[in-house]
Each structure stands twice: as structure tokens, then as C-alpha cells.
Short mmCIF file of C-alpha atoms in Angstrom, two decimals:
data_model
loop_
_atom_site.label_atom_id
_atom_site.label_comp_id
_atom_site.label_asym_id
_atom_site.label_seq_id
_atom_site.Cartn_x
_atom_site.Cartn_y
_atom_site.Cartn_z
CA SER A 826 1.55 1.79 5.47
CA ALA A 827 2.36 -1.24 3.49
CA VAL A 828 5.75 -1.90 1.84
CA ILE A 829 5.49 -3.24 -1.77
CA SER A 830 8.41 -4.89 -3.67
CA GLN A 831 8.13 -5.22 -7.50
CA LYS A 832 10.31 -7.27 -9.67
CA PRO A 833 11.64 -6.79 -12.15
CA SER A 834 12.30 -3.04 -11.76
CA ARG A 835 13.01 -2.88 -15.64
CA ASP A 836 13.34 -5.00 -18.61
CA ILE A 837 13.88 -4.90 -22.23
CA CYS A 838 11.78 -7.39 -24.11
CA GLN A 839 11.29 -8.62 -27.69
CA ARG A 840 8.07 -8.07 -29.62
CA GLY A 841 5.76 -11.05 -29.31
CA THR A 842 7.12 -12.36 -26.12
CA SER A 843 5.53 -12.18 -22.43
CA LEU A 844 6.76 -11.03 -19.18
CA THR A 845 5.44 -11.48 -15.69
CA ILE A 846 5.79 -8.86 -13.00
CA GLN A 847 5.77 -9.84 -9.45
CA CYS A 848 4.39 -7.88 -6.51
CA GLN A 849 5.03 -8.74 -2.76
CA VAL A 850 3.40 -6.85 0.09
CA ASP A 851 4.69 -6.92 3.54
CA SER A 852 1.30 -7.29 5.05
CA GLN A 853 -1.98 -9.10 4.12
CA VAL A 854 -4.18 -7.02 2.08
CA THR A 855 -7.81 -7.87 0.54
CA MET A 856 -7.33 -6.00 -2.93
CA MET A 857 -4.29 -5.36 -5.08
CA PHE A 858 -4.42 -3.03 -7.95
CA TRP A 859 -2.22 -2.96 -11.08
CA TYR A 860 -1.76 0.35 -12.99
CA ARG A 861 -0.17 1.42 -16.15
CA GLN A 862 1.67 4.65 -16.69
CA GLN A 863 2.57 5.21 -20.16
CA PRO A 864 4.88 8.27 -21.19
CA GLY A 865 2.94 11.51 -20.94
CA GLN A 866 -0.24 9.88 -19.91
CA SER A 867 -2.31 9.37 -16.63
CA LEU A 868 -1.84 6.44 -14.33
CA THR A 869 -4.55 4.09 -15.46
CA LEU A 870 -6.03 1.14 -13.47
CA ILE A 871 -5.80 -2.04 -15.33
CA ALA A 872 -7.40 -4.48 -13.09
CA THR A 873 -8.14 -5.17 -9.28
CA ALA A 874 -7.00 -8.50 -7.91
CA ASN A 875 -8.74 -10.04 -5.14
CA GLN A 876 -7.49 -13.38 -3.49
CA GLY A 877 -9.51 -16.35 -4.23
CA SER A 878 -11.38 -14.94 -7.19
CA GLU A 879 -10.91 -13.68 -10.65
CA ALA A 880 -9.39 -10.33 -11.29
CA THR A 881 -11.74 -7.48 -12.21
CA TYR A 882 -10.64 -5.59 -15.37
CA GLU A 883 -11.24 -2.17 -16.25
CA SER A 884 -12.62 -1.12 -19.68
CA GLY A 885 -9.96 -1.46 -22.57
CA PHE A 886 -7.98 -4.09 -20.72
CA VAL A 887 -8.67 -7.99 -21.15
CA ILE A 888 -7.54 -11.09 -19.32
CA ASP A 889 -5.85 -12.68 -22.49
CA LYS A 890 -3.65 -9.67 -22.63
CA PHE A 891 -2.87 -9.11 -18.95
CA PRO A 892 -3.52 -12.31 -16.97
CA ILE A 893 -3.37 -11.82 -13.26
CA SER A 894 -2.86 -14.34 -10.51
CA ARG A 895 -3.42 -13.70 -6.71
CA PRO A 896 -2.37 -16.96 -5.00
CA ASN A 897 -2.51 -15.13 -1.32
CA LEU A 898 -2.95 -12.18 0.57
CA THR A 899 0.56 -10.82 0.10
CA PHE A 900 1.40 -11.55 -3.48
CA SER A 901 0.25 -11.08 -7.12
CA THR A 902 1.58 -11.18 -10.54
CA LEU A 903 0.67 -9.38 -13.84
CA THR A 904 1.69 -10.91 -17.22
CA VAL A 905 2.02 -8.87 -20.18
CA SER A 906 1.40 -11.15 -23.00
CA ASN A 907 2.40 -10.93 -26.75
CA MET A 908 4.10 -7.69 -26.34
CA SER A 909 4.27 -4.99 -28.80
CA PRO A 910 6.09 -1.59 -28.64
CA GLU A 911 2.66 -0.06 -27.61
CA ASP A 912 3.10 -1.85 -24.22
CA SER A 913 6.17 -0.04 -23.34
CA SER A 914 5.24 1.53 -20.11
CA ILE A 915 5.68 1.52 -16.28
CA TYR A 916 3.58 -1.08 -14.58
CA LEU A 917 2.70 -0.41 -10.99
CA CYS A 918 1.42 -2.46 -8.21
CA SER A 919 -0.61 -0.87 -5.52
CA VAL A 920 -2.59 -1.74 -2.37
CA GLY A 921 -5.28 0.61 -0.82
CA GLY A 922 -6.66 1.38 2.71
CA ALA A 923 -9.32 3.71 3.78
CA SER A 924 -7.84 7.13 5.03
CA GLY A 925 -10.23 7.31 7.75
CA GLY A 926 -12.51 9.83 6.02
CA ALA A 927 -15.59 8.80 3.99
CA GLY A 928 -13.88 5.59 3.02
CA ALA A 929 -11.52 7.31 0.45
CA ASN A 930 -9.14 4.88 -0.89
CA VAL A 931 -5.52 5.88 -0.17
CA LEU A 932 -3.26 3.93 -2.37
CA THR A 933 0.43 2.83 -1.70
CA PHE A 934 2.41 2.12 -4.65
CA GLY A 935 5.36 -0.24 -5.46
CA ALA A 936 8.35 1.45 -7.35
CA GLY A 937 7.06 0.18 -10.65
CA SER A 938 8.50 -2.13 -13.57
CA ARG A 939 9.66 -0.13 -16.55
CA LEU A 940 9.13 -2.29 -19.54
CA THR A 941 10.66 -1.51 -23.00
CA VAL A 942 9.44 -3.52 -25.98
CA LEU A 943 11.61 -3.46 -29.07
CA GLU B 1151 -17.30 10.48 -17.04
CA ASP B 1152 -14.87 11.58 -14.29
CA GLN B 1153 -11.91 13.76 -15.36
CA VAL B 1154 -8.86 15.32 -14.02
CA THR B 1155 -6.91 18.08 -15.59
CA GLN B 1156 -3.57 19.29 -14.31
CA SER B 1157 -1.85 22.45 -15.21
CA PRO B 1158 0.72 23.43 -15.90
CA GLU B 1159 2.46 20.30 -17.57
CA ALA B 1160 5.88 21.47 -16.25
CA LEU B 1161 6.99 24.29 -13.88
CA ARG B 1162 10.40 25.61 -13.18
CA LEU B 1163 11.01 27.59 -10.09
CA GLN B 1164 14.02 29.29 -8.45
CA GLU B 1165 14.57 28.23 -4.99
CA GLY B 1166 12.35 30.24 -2.72
CA GLU B 1167 9.99 31.16 -5.57
CA SER B 1168 6.46 30.34 -4.29
CA SER B 1169 3.86 28.99 -6.76
CA SER B 1170 0.78 26.85 -7.25
CA LEU B 1171 -0.01 23.80 -9.11
CA ASN B 1172 -3.72 23.38 -10.33
CA CYS B 1173 -6.07 20.24 -10.53
CA SER B 1174 -9.37 20.93 -12.21
CA TYR B 1175 -11.91 17.89 -11.85
CA THR B 1176 -15.35 16.82 -12.75
CA VAL B 1177 -16.76 13.97 -10.92
CA SER B 1178 -20.25 12.49 -10.05
CA GLY B 1179 -20.02 13.14 -6.40
CA LEU B 1180 -16.72 13.62 -4.85
CA ARG B 1181 -15.57 10.95 -2.21
CA GLY B 1182 -12.04 12.31 -2.26
CA LEU B 1183 -9.26 14.32 -3.83
CA PHE B 1184 -5.86 13.03 -3.57
CA TRP B 1185 -2.34 14.56 -4.14
CA TYR B 1186 0.64 12.38 -4.64
CA ARG B 1187 4.46 12.96 -5.25
CA GLN B 1188 6.30 10.88 -7.71
CA ASP B 1189 10.05 10.90 -7.95
CA PRO B 1190 11.85 9.51 -11.05
CA GLY B 1191 11.96 5.57 -10.85
CA LYS B 1192 9.74 5.56 -7.87
CA GLY B 1193 5.93 4.94 -7.43
CA PRO B 1194 3.76 7.88 -6.25
CA GLU B 1195 3.81 8.64 -2.64
CA PHE B 1196 0.71 9.83 -1.03
CA LEU B 1197 0.57 13.41 0.45
CA PHE B 1198 -3.03 14.54 1.11
CA THR B 1199 -6.67 13.68 0.93
CA LEU B 1200 -9.25 16.38 0.70
CA TYR B 1201 -13.00 15.61 1.04
CA SER B 1202 -15.07 18.85 0.78
CA ALA B 1203 -14.95 22.39 -0.57
CA GLY B 1204 -13.13 24.76 1.64
CA GLU B 1205 -10.87 22.17 3.26
CA GLU B 1206 -7.12 22.66 3.50
CA LYS B 1207 -4.05 20.73 4.38
CA GLU B 1208 -0.51 21.46 5.00
CA LYS B 1209 2.74 19.45 5.17
CA GLU B 1210 6.02 21.27 5.42
CA ARG B 1211 6.14 23.62 2.42
CA LEU B 1212 3.02 22.23 0.75
CA LYS B 1213 -0.48 23.36 1.28
CA ALA B 1214 -3.57 21.78 -0.56
CA THR B 1215 -6.77 23.39 -1.02
CA LEU B 1216 -10.05 22.34 -2.48
CA THR B 1217 -13.10 23.97 -4.12
CA LYS B 1218 -16.11 22.39 -5.84
CA LYS B 1219 -14.10 22.52 -9.24
CA GLU B 1220 -10.54 22.45 -8.52
CA SER B 1221 -7.71 21.93 -6.04
CA PHE B 1222 -4.59 23.83 -5.68
CA LEU B 1223 -1.18 22.65 -4.48
CA HIS B 1224 0.70 25.67 -3.18
CA ILE B 1225 4.48 25.52 -2.64
CA THR B 1226 5.94 28.04 -0.42
CA ALA B 1227 9.66 28.86 -0.64
CA PRO B 1228 10.36 25.47 -2.58
CA LYS B 1229 13.75 23.82 -2.28
CA PRO B 1230 15.57 21.68 -4.85
CA GLU B 1231 14.36 18.57 -3.17
CA ASP B 1232 10.73 19.58 -3.71
CA SER B 1233 11.35 18.70 -7.45
CA ALA B 1234 9.22 15.88 -8.48
CA THR B 1235 6.06 15.17 -10.50
CA TYR B 1236 2.96 16.04 -8.50
CA LEU B 1237 -0.33 13.93 -9.38
CA CYS B 1238 -3.75 14.59 -8.52
CA ALA B 1239 -6.59 12.07 -8.45
CA VAL B 1240 -10.28 11.90 -7.58
CA GLN B 1241 -12.54 9.22 -6.40
CA ALA B 1242 -16.25 9.34 -7.04
CA LYS B 1243 -18.73 8.41 -4.22
CA SER B 1244 -20.67 5.88 -6.19
CA GLY B 1245 -19.73 2.20 -5.32
CA ASN B 1246 -16.16 1.13 -5.29
CA THR B 1247 -14.90 3.37 -7.98
CA PRO B 1248 -11.24 3.47 -8.97
CA LEU B 1249 -9.31 6.70 -8.62
CA VAL B 1250 -9.17 8.76 -11.61
CA PHE B 1251 -5.56 10.25 -12.14
CA GLY B 1252 -4.44 13.57 -13.98
CA LYS B 1253 -1.31 13.51 -16.15
CA GLY B 1254 0.67 15.35 -13.35
CA THR B 1255 2.64 18.64 -13.05
CA ARG B 1256 6.48 18.02 -13.46
CA LEU B 1257 8.23 20.58 -11.09
CA SER B 1258 11.83 21.39 -11.16
CA VAL B 1259 13.26 23.75 -8.38
CA ILE B 1260 16.60 25.25 -9.40
CA ALA B 1261 19.15 26.33 -6.69
#
């Protein structure tokens, strides 16, 4: 399975600032996914990033708040803009691949980026 | 709306004390049910995919089973290294739908 590197691994940010998280994959992949994991909450998909096209955002997430870049098949960035304490969370990059059965999408995750907003 | 509920939220076991984690789900046609393990400071690590009721899969001390409404992750004679958060997720058949995750069960195995 793919190996995913994310950075930063953690950061402490001031309210109103923006932070960009980088995700590097060791192989070419079509789709990359960005998830948010808030304390005590489920992993929630923010958006799907396809190379060469606009990212597709899930309900409740907008491009102005979470702009995504996907310049090539091995790299993506997620920016968390104009941060507030409510954005304190772990942000995870993942890539998918069919498990071989019924096309179910088995995900491989990076280690995550833990953001704390003061 | 697809939903996943995991119970208990936290479970504390003595080493060797077998138990089960529950994942109840509602989905409009199941494509797959997934179990992941997540250690502190790391991303989730894939364990199993189950596709249809009656299916079972095993890996070392872990065994996952599936019915039409729930899945169980059975842990036999656990060791301290099995301590982690276990996540359940489902994917619906319709289109290219994203996985829906539960909140997880935090397992602690005490030596």
C-alpha cells in the first residue's frame, strides 16, 4: 500500500491566521482525500482532490475556508483559512484503492496534522 | 442518511480477557464495511473489509463478523499491544460515495 507523508505533524496557530498542510504520496494516485478528526467526533471527509480539476467538497465544507491544491499525482495541500479555535483538529490525508471486492474503497492514511488554534 | 454507531466508547480489559466491540450501521445498500485501528499520533490503519452478512475475517487475535445491521470485532486473549482506538466505517453501493465512520472504541488492555 501507499506510504503517505504529511507535514506539519503538529502546529499551534493564532486565531485569524491560515495554515497549509502538505501531503506527499510515494506513488501516483488518482484521488486524494482530506479528512478532519475533531476530538470525540467521527472522521469526516472534507473534500476529494483530483489532479487537474477542482476539488469536490462535502456538505458543510467550502473552498474559501479549505482551499486545496493538487498540482500532480503525488502531492496535495490543504489550507485551513482564517482559523478559529473551532478549527482545532487533526487533519488527515488519505488515498484509496479498490480492495478487490465489489470496488470497496480501502483507504490508506497519513499520520495526520494536529492543529491547535488559540 | 448512512450512519455508524460504535459501542462501547471505551473498553478496559485485563490481558487475556476476551471481548467484542460493536458497530451498528444503517446504509442504503452496503458496498463494504471496514475496520481500522488507530494508535495515538497516527492515522488509521486498515484491518478488514466485509461485504455481506455472514462473512467473517480473522487476523491474529482479531476476528470481524458481519450481519445485516451490525458488525462485531472480537478480540481473543488480548495483549497490551492491542490497545488502540478501533474505527468502523461503511461505504454505500450508490455511486462513488465516501466512507462514513463511527466515533470509534478506545480499547485499553492492562497487563
